[in-house]
CSV table of C-alpha atoms in Angstrom, one decimal:
chain,number,residue,atom,x,y,z
A,1032,UNK,CA,0.0,0.0,0.0
A,1033,UNK,CA,2.8,2.2,0.9
A,1034,UNK,CA,4.6,1.1,-2.2
A,1035,UNK,CA,1.5,1.7,-4.3
A,1036,UNK,CA,1.0,5.0,-2.6
A,1037,UNK,CA,4.6,5.9,-3.3
A,1038,UNK,CA,4.3,5.0,-7.0
A,1039,UNK,CA,0.9,6.9,-7.2
A,1040,UNK,CA,2.6,9.8,-5.5
A,1041,UNK,CA,5.5,9.7,-7.8
A,1042,UNK,CA,3.2,9.5,-10.8
A,1043,UNK,CA,1.2,12.4,-9.4
A,1044,UNK,CA,4.3,14.5,-8.8
A,1045,UNK,CA,5.5,13.8,-12.3
A,1046,UNK,CA,2.1,14.8,-13.7
A,1047,UNK,CA,2.1,18.0,-11.7
A,1048,UNK,CA,5.7,18.8,-12.8
A,1049,UNK,CA,4.7,18.2,-16.4
A,1050,UNK,CA,1.6,20.5,-16.0
A,1051,UNK,CA,3.7,23.2,-14.4
A,1052,UNK,CA,6.3,22.9,-17.2
A,1053,UNK,CA,3.5,23.1,-19.9
A,1054,UNK,CA,2.0,26.2,-18.2
A,1055,UNK,CA,5.4,27.8,-17.9
A,1056,UNK,CA,6.2,27.1,-21.6
A,1057,UNK,CA,2.7,28.4,-22.6
A,1058,UNK,CA,3.3,31.7,-20.7
A,1059,UNK,CA,6.8,32.0,-22.2
A,1060,UNK,CA,5.4,31.4,-25.7
A,1061,UNK,CA,2.6,34.0,-25.1
A,1062,UNK,CA,5.1,36.5,-23.8
A,1063,UNK,CA,7.4,35.9,-26.8
A,1064,UNK,CA,4.5,36.2,-29.2
A,1065,UNK,CA,3.2,39.4,-27.6
A,1066,UNK,CA,4.7,42.2,-29.6
A,1067,UNK,CA,6.9,44.7,-27.7
A,1068,UNK,CA,5.2,48.0,-27.0
A,1069,UNK,CA,7.3,50.2,-24.7
A,1070,UNK,CA,7.8,54.0,-24.1
A,1071,UNK,CA,11.0,55.2,-22.5
A,1072,UNK,CA,11.2,58.7,-21.0
A,1073,UNK,CA,14.5,60.5,-20.3
A,1074,UNK,CA,16.4,61.8,-18.4
A,1075,UNK,CA,17.5,58.5,-17.1
A,1076,UNK,CA,19.3,58.0,-13.8
A,1077,UNK,CA,23.0,57.3,-14.5
A,1078,UNK,CA,23.5,53.6,-14.3
A,1079,UNK,CA,26.1,50.9,-14.7
A,1080,UNK,CA,25.5,48.6,-17.7
A,1081,UNK,CA,28.6,46.4,-17.2
A,1082,UNK,CA,26.5,43.5,-16.1
A,1083,UNK,CA,24.3,43.7,-19.2
A,1084,UNK,CA,27.3,43.9,-21.5
A,1085,UNK,CA,29.1,41.0,-19.8
A,1086,UNK,CA,26.0,38.8,-20.0
A,1087,UNK,CA,25.6,39.7,-23.7
A,1088,UNK,CA,29.3,39.0,-24.4
A,1089,UNK,CA,29.3,35.7,-22.5
A,1090,UNK,CA,25.8,34.4,-21.7
A,1091,UNK,CA,25.7,32.4,-18.5
A,1092,UNK,CA,29.2,33.3,-17.4
A,1093,UNK,CA,29.5,34.1,-13.7
A,1094,UNK,CA,28.9,37.9,-13.1
A,1095,UNK,CA,31.9,39.8,-11.9
A,1096,UNK,CA,30.9,42.8,-9.7
A,1097,UNK,CA,31.8,46.2,-11.3
A,1098,UNK,CA,33.9,48.5,-9.1
A,1099,UNK,CA,32.2,51.6,-10.3
A,1100,UNK,CA,29.9,53.4,-7.8
A,1101,UNK,CA,26.9,53.6,-10.2
A,1102,UNK,CA,23.8,51.5,-9.4
A,1103,UNK,CA,22.8,48.8,-12.0
A,1104,UNK,CA,19.1,49.1,-11.6
A,1105,UNK,CA,16.2,49.3,-14.1
A,1106,UNK,CA,16.4,52.6,-15.9
A,1107,UNK,CA,15.4,54.0,-19.3
A,1108,UNK,CA,19.1,53.6,-20.4
A,1109,UNK,CA,19.3,50.0,-19.2
A,1110,UNK,CA,16.1,49.2,-21.0
A,1111,UNK,CA,17.3,50.8,-24.2
A,1112,UNK,CA,20.6,48.8,-24.0
A,1113,UNK,CA,18.7,45.5,-23.3
A,1114,UNK,CA,16.5,46.1,-26.4
A,1115,UNK,CA,19.6,46.7,-28.5
A,1116,UNK,CA,21.5,43.7,-27.1
A,1117,UNK,CA,18.5,41.5,-28.1
A,1118,UNK,CA,19.7,41.8,-31.8
A,1119,UNK,CA,20.7,38.4,-33.2
A,1120,UNK,CA,21.1,39.1,-37.0
A,1121,UNK,CA,21.0,42.8,-37.8
A,1122,UNK,CA,21.1,46.3,-36.4
A,1123,UNK,CA,20.3,49.2,-38.6
A,1124,UNK,CA,21.1,52.6,-37.1
A,1125,UNK,CA,20.1,56.0,-38.4
A,1126,UNK,CA,21.4,58.5,-35.9
A,1127,UNK,CA,22.0,62.2,-36.2
A,1128,UNK,CA,24.4,62.3,-33.3
A,1129,UNK,CA,26.2,59.4,-31.6
A,1130,UNK,CA,28.6,60.2,-28.8
A,1131,UNK,CA,27.5,58.1,-25.9
A,1132,UNK,CA,30.4,55.6,-25.1
A,1133,UNK,CA,28.0,53.2,-23.3
A,1134,UNK,CA,25.8,52.8,-26.4
A,1135,UNK,CA,28.9,52.6,-28.6
A,1136,UNK,CA,30.2,49.7,-26.5
A,1137,UNK,CA,26.8,47.9,-26.9
A,1138,UNK,CA,26.9,48.3,-30.7
A,1139,UNK,CA,30.6,47.2,-30.9
A,1140,UNK,CA,29.7,44.1,-28.9
A,1141,UNK,CA,26.9,43.2,-31.3
A,1142,UNK,CA,29.3,43.7,-34.2
A,1143,UNK,CA,31.9,41.3,-32.6
A,1144,UNK,CA,29.1,38.8,-32.0
A,1145,UNK,CA,28.4,38.7,-35.7
A,1146,UNK,CA,25.4,40.9,-35.9
A,1147,UNK,CA,25.4,42.9,-39.2
A,1148,UNK,CA,25.5,46.5,-38.1
A,1149,UNK,CA,24.9,49.3,-40.5
A,1150,UNK,CA,25.1,53.0,-39.5
A,1151,UNK,CA,23.8,56.1,-41.2
A,1152,UNK,CA,24.8,59.4,-39.7
A,1153,UNK,CA,25.1,63.2,-40.3
A,1154,UNK,CA,28.2,64.4,-41.9
A,1155,UNK,CA,28.4,67.7,-40.0
A,1156,UNK,CA,27.9,66.0,-36.5
A,1157,UNK,CA,30.0,62.9,-37.0
A,1158,UNK,CA,33.3,64.8,-36.7
A,1159,UNK,CA,32.4,66.7,-33.6
A,1160,UNK,CA,34.5,66.1,-30.4
A,1161,UNK,CA,33.3,63.0,-28.5
A,1162,UNK,CA,31.6,61.4,-31.6
A,1163,UNK,CA,31.8,57.6,-31.5
A,1164,UNK,CA,31.6,57.3,-35.3
A,1165,UNK,CA,35.4,57.0,-35.8
A,1166,UNK,CA,35.7,54.4,-33.1
A,1167,UNK,CA,32.9,52.3,-34.6
A,1168,UNK,CA,34.4,52.6,-38.1
A,1169,UNK,CA,37.8,51.6,-36.7
A,1170,UNK,CA,36.1,48.5,-35.2
A,1171,UNK,CA,35.0,47.6,-38.8
A,1172,UNK,CA,31.4,48.8,-38.7
A,1173,UNK,CA,30.0,50.1,-42.0
A,1174,UNK,CA,29.1,53.8,-41.7
A,1175,UNK,CA,27.6,56.1,-44.3
A,1176,UNK,CA,26.7,59.8,-44.1
A,1177,UNK,CA,24.9,62.5,-46.0
A,1178,UNK,CA,26.3,65.2,-48.2
A,1179,UNK,CA,23.5,67.7,-47.9
A,1180,UNK,CA,23.2,71.0,-46.3
A,1181,UNK,CA,20.2,69.7,-44.3
A,1182,UNK,CA,20.7,67.4,-41.4
A,1183,UNK,CA,20.3,63.7,-41.3
A,1184,UNK,CA,18.2,64.2,-38.2
A,1185,UNK,CA,16.6,60.8,-37.7
A,1186,UNK,CA,17.2,59.0,-34.4
A,1187,UNK,CA,16.1,55.4,-35.0
A,1188,UNK,CA,17.3,51.8,-34.8
A,1189,UNK,CA,15.9,48.7,-36.2
A,1190,UNK,CA,16.7,45.4,-34.5
A,1191,UNK,CA,16.6,42.2,-36.6
A,1192,UNK,CA,14.2,44.0,-39.1
A,1193,UNK,CA,11.4,43.4,-36.5
A,1194,UNK,CA,11.8,46.0,-33.7
A,1195,UNK,CA,11.8,49.7,-34.2
A,1196,UNK,CA,13.4,52.0,-31.6
A,1197,UNK,CA,12.6,55.7,-32.4
A,1198,UNK,CA,12.1,59.0,-30.8
A,1199,UNK,CA,13.6,62.4,-29.9
A,1200,UNK,CA,16.7,61.0,-28.3
A,1201,UNK,CA,20.1,61.6,-29.8
A,1202,UNK,CA,22.6,59.0,-28.6
A,1203,UNK,CA,24.6,61.4,-26.4
A,1204,UNK,CA,25.3,61.2,-22.6
A,1205,UNK,CA,23.9,64.7,-22.3
A,1206,UNK,CA,20.6,63.7,-23.9
A,1207,UNK,CA,20.3,60.5,-21.8
A,1208,UNK,CA,21.2,62.1,-18.5
A,1209,UNK,CA,20.0,65.7,-18.7
A,1210,UNK,CA,17.3,66.1,-21.4
A,1211,UNK,CA,13.6,65.5,-21.5
A,1212,UNK,CA,13.4,62.9,-24.3
A,1213,UNK,CA,11.2,60.0,-25.4
A,1214,UNK,CA,11.9,56.7,-27.2
A,1215,UNK,CA,9.2,54.4,-28.5
A,1216,UNK,CA,10.0,50.7,-28.9
A,1217,UNK,CA,7.6,49.1,-31.4
A,1218,UNK,CA,7.3,45.6,-32.7
A,1219,UNK,CA,4.7,46.3,-35.3
A,1220,UNK,CA,5.3,45.1,-38.9
A,1221,UNK,CA,3.7,48.2,-40.5
A,1222,UNK,CA,5.8,50.8,-38.7
A,1223,UNK,CA,8.9,48.7,-38.9
A,1224,UNK,CA,8.5,48.3,-42.7
A,1225,UNK,CA,8.1,52.1,-43.2
A,1226,UNK,CA,11.3,52.8,-41.3
A,1227,UNK,CA,13.2,49.9,-42.8
A,1228,UNK,CA,12.3,51.2,-46.3
A,1229,UNK,CA,13.4,54.7,-45.3
A,1230,UNK,CA,16.7,53.2,-44.0
A,1231,UNK,CA,17.3,51.3,-47.2
A,1232,UNK,CA,16.6,54.4,-49.3
A,1233,UNK,CA,19.1,56.4,-47.3
A,1234,UNK,CA,21.7,53.6,-47.2
A,1235,UNK,CA,21.6,53.5,-51.0
A,1236,UNK,CA,21.6,57.3,-51.5
A,1237,UNK,CA,24.6,57.7,-49.2
A,1238,UNK,CA,26.6,55.0,-50.9
A,1239,UNK,CA,30.2,56.2,-51.0
A,1240,UNK,CA,30.3,55.8,-54.8
A,1241,UNK,CA,27.9,58.8,-54.8
A,1242,UNK,CA,30.1,61.0,-52.6
A,1243,UNK,CA,31.7,64.0,-54.4
A,1244,UNK,CA,34.7,65.6,-52.9
A,1245,UNK,CA,35.3,69.3,-53.2
A,1246,UNK,CA,38.9,70.6,-52.8
A,1247,UNK,CA,39.5,74.1,-51.5
A,1248,UNK,CA,39.7,76.5,-54.4
A,1249,UNK,CA,37.6,74.3,-56.7
A,1250,UNK,CA,34.0,75.4,-57.5
B,155,UNK,CA,-49.7,46.7,-65.3
B,156,UNK,CA,-47.5,49.5,-66.3
B,157,UNK,CA,-48.5,51.4,-63.2
B,158,UNK,CA,-47.8,48.4,-61.1
B,159,UNK,CA,-44.4,48.0,-62.8
B,160,UNK,CA,-43.6,51.6,-62.2
B,161,UNK,CA,-44.5,51.3,-58.5
B,162,UNK,CA,-42.4,48.2,-58.2
B,163,UNK,CA,-39.6,49.9,-60.0
B,164,UNK,CA,-39.8,52.9,-57.7
B,165,UNK,CA,-39.8,50.7,-54.7
B,166,UNK,CA,-36.9,48.7,-56.0
B,167,UNK,CA,-35.0,51.9,-56.7
B,168,UNK,CA,-35.7,53.2,-53.2
B,169,UNK,CA,-34.5,49.9,-51.7
B,170,UNK,CA,-31.4,50.0,-53.8
B,171,UNK,CA,-30.7,53.6,-52.8
B,172,UNK,CA,-31.2,52.7,-49.1
B,173,UNK,CA,-28.9,49.7,-49.5
B,174,UNK,CA,-26.2,51.9,-51.1
B,175,UNK,CA,-26.6,54.5,-48.4
B,176,UNK,CA,-26.3,51.8,-45.7
B,177,UNK,CA,-23.1,50.4,-47.2
B,178,UNK,CA,-21.6,53.9,-47.6
B,179,UNK,CA,-22.4,54.7,-43.9
B,180,UNK,CA,-21.0,51.4,-42.8
B,181,UNK,CA,-17.8,52.0,-44.8
B,182,UNK,CA,-17.6,55.6,-43.3
B,183,UNK,CA,-18.1,54.2,-39.8
B,184,UNK,CA,-15.4,51.6,-40.3
B,185,UNK,CA,-13.0,54.1,-41.7
B,186,UNK,CA,-13.7,56.4,-38.7
B,187,UNK,CA,-13.4,53.6,-36.2
B,188,UNK,CA,-10.1,52.4,-37.7
B,189,UNK,CA,-7.4,54.0,-35.6
B,190,UNK,CA,-5.0,56.3,-37.5
B,191,UNK,CA,-1.5,54.8,-38.1
B,192,UNK,CA,0.7,57.0,-40.3
B,193,UNK,CA,4.3,57.6,-40.8
B,194,UNK,CA,5.5,60.9,-42.3
B,195,UNK,CA,9.0,61.3,-43.7
B,196,UNK,CA,10.7,64.6,-44.3
B,197,UNK,CA,12.0,66.7,-46.1
B,198,UNK,CA,8.6,67.7,-47.4
B,199,UNK,CA,8.2,69.5,-50.7
B,200,UNK,CA,7.4,73.1,-50.0
B,201,UNK,CA,3.6,73.5,-50.3
B,202,UNK,CA,0.8,76.0,-49.9
B,203,UNK,CA,-1.5,75.2,-46.9
B,204,UNK,CA,-3.8,78.3,-47.4
B,205,UNK,CA,-6.7,76.1,-48.6
B,206,UNK,CA,-6.4,73.8,-45.6
B,207,UNK,CA,-6.3,76.8,-43.2
B,208,UNK,CA,-9.2,78.5,-45.0
B,209,UNK,CA,-11.3,75.3,-44.9
B,210,UNK,CA,-10.6,74.9,-41.2
B,211,UNK,CA,-11.4,78.5,-40.4
B,212,UNK,CA,-14.7,78.5,-42.4
B,213,UNK,CA,-15.8,75.0,-43.2
B,214,UNK,CA,-17.7,74.8,-46.5
B,215,UNK,CA,-16.9,78.4,-47.5
B,216,UNK,CA,-16.0,78.7,-51.2
B,217,UNK,CA,-12.2,78.3,-51.7
B,218,UNK,CA,-10.4,81.4,-52.9
B,219,UNK,CA,-7.3,80.6,-54.9
B,220,UNK,CA,-4.0,81.5,-53.3
B,221,UNK,CA,-1.8,83.8,-55.4
B,222,UNK,CA,1.4,82.1,-54.1
B,223,UNK,CA,3.3,80.0,-56.6
B,224,UNK,CA,3.6,76.9,-54.3
B,225,UNK,CA,1.6,73.8,-55.2
B,226,UNK,CA,-1.1,72.7,-52.7
B,227,UNK,CA,-0.7,68.9,-53.2
B,228,UNK,CA,-0.4,66.1,-50.7
B,229,UNK,CA,2.9,66.4,-48.8
B,230,UNK,CA,4.2,65.3,-45.4
B,231,UNK,CA,3.7,68.9,-44.2
B,232,UNK,CA,0.1,69.1,-45.5
B,233,UNK,CA,-0.7,65.8,-43.8
B,234,UNK,CA,0.8,67.0,-40.6
B,235,UNK,CA,-1.3,70.2,-40.8
B,236,UNK,CA,-4.4,68.2,-41.5
B,237,UNK,CA,-3.9,66.0,-38.4
B,238,UNK,CA,-3.4,69.1,-36.3
B,239,UNK,CA,-6.5,70.8,-37.7
B,240,UNK,CA,-8.6,67.8,-36.8
B,241,UNK,CA,-8.5,69.0,-33.1
B,242,UNK,CA,-11.9,69.8,-31.7
B,243,UNK,CA,-11.3,70.1,-28.0
B,244,UNK,CA,-7.6,70.2,-27.0
B,245,UNK,CA,-4.1,70.3,-28.4
B,246,UNK,CA,-1.1,69.7,-26.1
B,247,UNK,CA,2.2,70.6,-27.6
B,248,UNK,CA,5.6,69.6,-26.2
B,249,UNK,CA,8.2,71.2,-28.6
B,250,UNK,CA,11.9,71.8,-28.3
B,251,UNK,CA,11.9,74.3,-31.1
B,252,UNK,CA,8.9,76.0,-32.8
B,253,UNK,CA,9.8,78.5,-35.5
B,254,UNK,CA,7.7,77.4,-38.5
B,255,UNK,CA,5.2,80.2,-39.3
B,256,UNK,CA,2.8,77.8,-41.2
B,257,UNK,CA,2.4,75.5,-38.2
B,258,UNK,CA,2.1,78.5,-35.9
B,259,UNK,CA,-0.8,79.8,-38.0
B,260,UNK,CA,-2.5,76.4,-37.7
B,261,UNK,CA,-2.1,76.4,-33.9
B,262,UNK,CA,-3.4,80.0,-33.7
B,263,UNK,CA,-6.4,79.1,-35.8
B,264,UNK,CA,-7.3,76.2,-33.4
B,265,UNK,CA,-6.9,78.5,-30.5
B,266,UNK,CA,-9.3,81.0,-32.1
B,267,UNK,CA,-11.7,78.2,-32.8
B,268,UNK,CA,-11.9,77.5,-29.1
B,269,UNK,CA,-9.6,74.5,-28.9
B,270,UNK,CA,-7.7,74.5,-25.6
B,271,UNK,CA,-4.1,74.8,-26.6
B,272,UNK,CA,-1.2,74.2,-24.1
B,273,UNK,CA,2.4,74.5,-25.1
B,274,UNK,CA,5.5,73.4,-23.3
B,275,UNK,CA,8.9,74.4,-24.8
B,276,UNK,CA,12.6,74.9,-24.1
B,277,UNK,CA,13.7,78.1,-22.3
B,278,UNK,CA,17.0,78.3,-24.2
B,279,UNK,CA,15.4,77.9,-27.7
B,280,UNK,CA,12.2,79.9,-27.2
B,281,UNK,CA,14.0,83.2,-27.4
B,282,UNK,CA,15.9,82.5,-30.6
B,283,UNK,CA,15.4,84.6,-33.7
B,284,UNK,CA,12.4,83.3,-35.7
B,285,UNK,CA,10.8,81.5,-32.7
B,286,UNK,CA,7.0,81.6,-32.9
B,287,UNK,CA,6.6,81.3,-29.1
B,288,UNK,CA,6.2,85.1,-28.5
B,289,UNK,CA,3.6,85.3,-31.3
B,290,UNK,CA,1.6,82.4,-29.8
B,291,UNK,CA,1.8,83.9,-26.3
B,292,UNK,CA,0.6,87.2,-27.7
B,293,UNK,CA,-2.4,85.5,-29.2
B,294,UNK,CA,-3.3,84.2,-25.7
B,295,UNK,CA,-2.0,80.7,-25.9
B,296,UNK,CA,-0.7,79.3,-22.6
B,297,UNK,CA,3.0,78.5,-22.8
B,298,UNK,CA,5.3,77.0,-20.1
B,299,UNK,CA,9.0,76.3,-20.3
B,300,UNK,CA,11.8,74.6,-18.4
B,301,UNK,CA,14.4,76.1,-16.1
B,302,UNK,CA,17.0,73.3,-16.4
B,303,UNK,CA,20.4,73.2,-17.9
B,304,UNK,CA,19.3,70.1,-20.0
B,305,UNK,CA,17.0,70.6,-23.0
B,306,UNK,CA,13.2,70.1,-23.1
B,307,UNK,CA,13.9,68.1,-26.2
B,308,UNK,CA,10.5,66.4,-26.8
B,309,UNK,CA,8.8,67.0,-30.2
B,310,UNK,CA,5.3,65.7,-29.7
B,311,UNK,CA,1.7,66.8,-30.0
B,312,UNK,CA,-1.5,65.2,-28.6
B,313,UNK,CA,-4.8,66.0,-30.4
B,314,UNK,CA,-8.0,65.7,-28.4
B,315,UNK,CA,-6.2,63.4,-25.9
B,316,UNK,CA,-6.6,60.6,-28.5
B,317,UNK,CA,-4.0,61.1,-31.3
B,318,UNK,CA,-0.2,61.2,-30.7
B,319,UNK,CA,2.0,63.0,-33.2
B,320,UNK,CA,5.7,62.3,-32.3
B,321,UNK,CA,9.1,61.9,-33.9
B,322,UNK,CA,12.4,63.6,-34.7
B,323,UNK,CA,10.9,66.7,-36.3
B,324,UNK,CA,11.4,70.1,-34.7
B,325,UNK,CA,8.7,72.5,-35.9
B,326,UNK,CA,11.1,74.6,-38.0
B,327,UNK,CA,10.9,75.4,-41.7
B,328,UNK,CA,14.6,74.2,-42.0
B,329,UNK,CA,13.7,70.8,-40.5
B,330,UNK,CA,10.5,70.4,-42.7
B,331,UNK,CA,12.1,71.4,-46.0
B,332,UNK,CA,15.7,70.3,-45.7
B,333,UNK,CA,16.2,67.6,-43.0
B,334,UNK,CA,15.7,63.9,-43.0
B,335,UNK,CA,13.0,63.5,-40.3
B,336,UNK,CA,10.2,61.2,-39.2
B,337,UNK,CA,6.9,61.7,-37.6
B,338,UNK,CA,4.6,59.0,-36.3
B,339,UNK,CA,0.9,59.6,-36.0
B,340,UNK,CA,-0.6,57.1,-33.6
B,341,UNK,CA,-4.2,56.7,-32.4
B,342,UNK,CA,-3.4,54.1,-29.8
B,343,UNK,CA,-4.7,54.5,-26.2
B,344,UNK,CA,-1.6,52.9,-24.6
B,345,UNK,CA,0.9,55.2,-26.3
B,346,UNK,CA,-1.3,58.3,-26.1
B,347,UNK,CA,-1.7,57.7,-22.3
B,348,UNK,CA,2.0,57.4,-21.7
B,349,UNK,CA,2.7,60.7,-23.6
B,350,UNK,CA,-0.3,62.5,-22.0
B,351,UNK,CA,0.9,61.5,-18.6
B,352,UNK,CA,4.4,62.8,-19.5
B,353,UNK,CA,2.8,66.1,-20.7
B,354,UNK,CA,0.8,66.6,-17.5
B,355,UNK,CA,4.0,65.9,-15.4
B,356,UNK,CA,5.9,68.5,-17.3
B,357,UNK,CA,3.1,71.0,-17.4
B,358,UNK,CA,2.8,70.9,-13.6
B,359,UNK,CA,6.6,70.9,-13.1
B,360,UNK,CA,6.9,74.0,-15.3
B,361,UNK,CA,4.1,75.9,-13.6
B,362,UNK,CA,5.2,79.5,-13.4
B,363,UNK,CA,4.8,79.5,-9.7
B,364,UNK,CA,7.8,77.3,-9.6
B,365,UNK,CA,10.0,79.6,-11.7
B,366,UNK,CA,12.9,81.2,-9.9
B,367,UNK,CA,14.5,84.4,-11.3
B,368,UNK,CA,18.2,85.1,-10.9
B,369,UNK,CA,19.3,88.7,-11.2
B,370,UNK,CA,22.8,89.5,-12.4
B,371,UNK,CA,25.2,89.9,-9.4
B,372,UNK,CA,23.0,87.7,-7.2
B,373,UNK,CA,24.2,84.2,-6.2
């Protein structure tokens, strides 16, 4: 009786475990299937993103505590970084101004991980002090820029051709820590397609074969 | 027989007309119920918006041709203006930079029409040459601004607390006609609520009773 009870109990426990697993998988699938809809407002509290970068570089590796005094809590910046680091295949960036070293490290990490990164930026702002464009080019990331008098003023990113990250935020530490800014994170095929098409148009238009170089004295 | 046929024909025609009307009303209701989802890309071709403003000022009045040489076709700017002019009750504006006279005229027109317009802007940019803020204040529109060192860098509008207009576009003629810019028009309760809450937070924080004035020489 005891033995039977034990067998019945074991069977029951196995059934319960299977049920719990099934429910957990269903919840996971539902959460995965639910498209991302997020709004981030800035300024963001300064935060340490070392743990996020380390986890993205070596998933599952034991975390080493960062000696910096910044907290590593949940902030608008850490959420933005998480969304970027979710890229597996491609990251298309269309950024007026990119001088935030933390975001540049995240982009470089993705590039090293084999994600195809393409970056379009503004010619007048890419050479300013603190710009990360040179560093990213040096790391081997493809960068193209405009040749117009108007600004390439977009501030959007597309992750894996499925998630759009767009708003008022230039990717600068000043904007992240001091300005009132917004960023929408949208996993919506219609919006993503519109921005992806715009990216491809600009990427082709800014192809270096179309650049013209003016020397001083020439007209 | 002929008389009967004529009566039957008239009844049939009436039924057909009723059916057509019902279908037309159903289509109209469906189109109205369908939330707006639009992406506008700039630069926009320069265009004349006089006809749009005239129609909004006096709906149904006979259109007077504008003597300006600009076309009045369908452009990103004309679409943006149409969305703004659809306001019936309220227009909440949160704009880093507002120097476009055409958009200022649209906002003034709404104010005159009795729409409650509130405007939040950036203290450092509102005084620049060409800014429309003084003109709008002079017209009686409520304006509040920040007192921070960081920028109030948002560029969004909320129409009737139901339609969000947001993106990279500052409301300047340079941005509209020369820059690469994007504007999302979203009629989605979740996104609108997030931005409306942000607007109310800022509106309260920038209440003039909280302003502090520093005189030269004081510390």
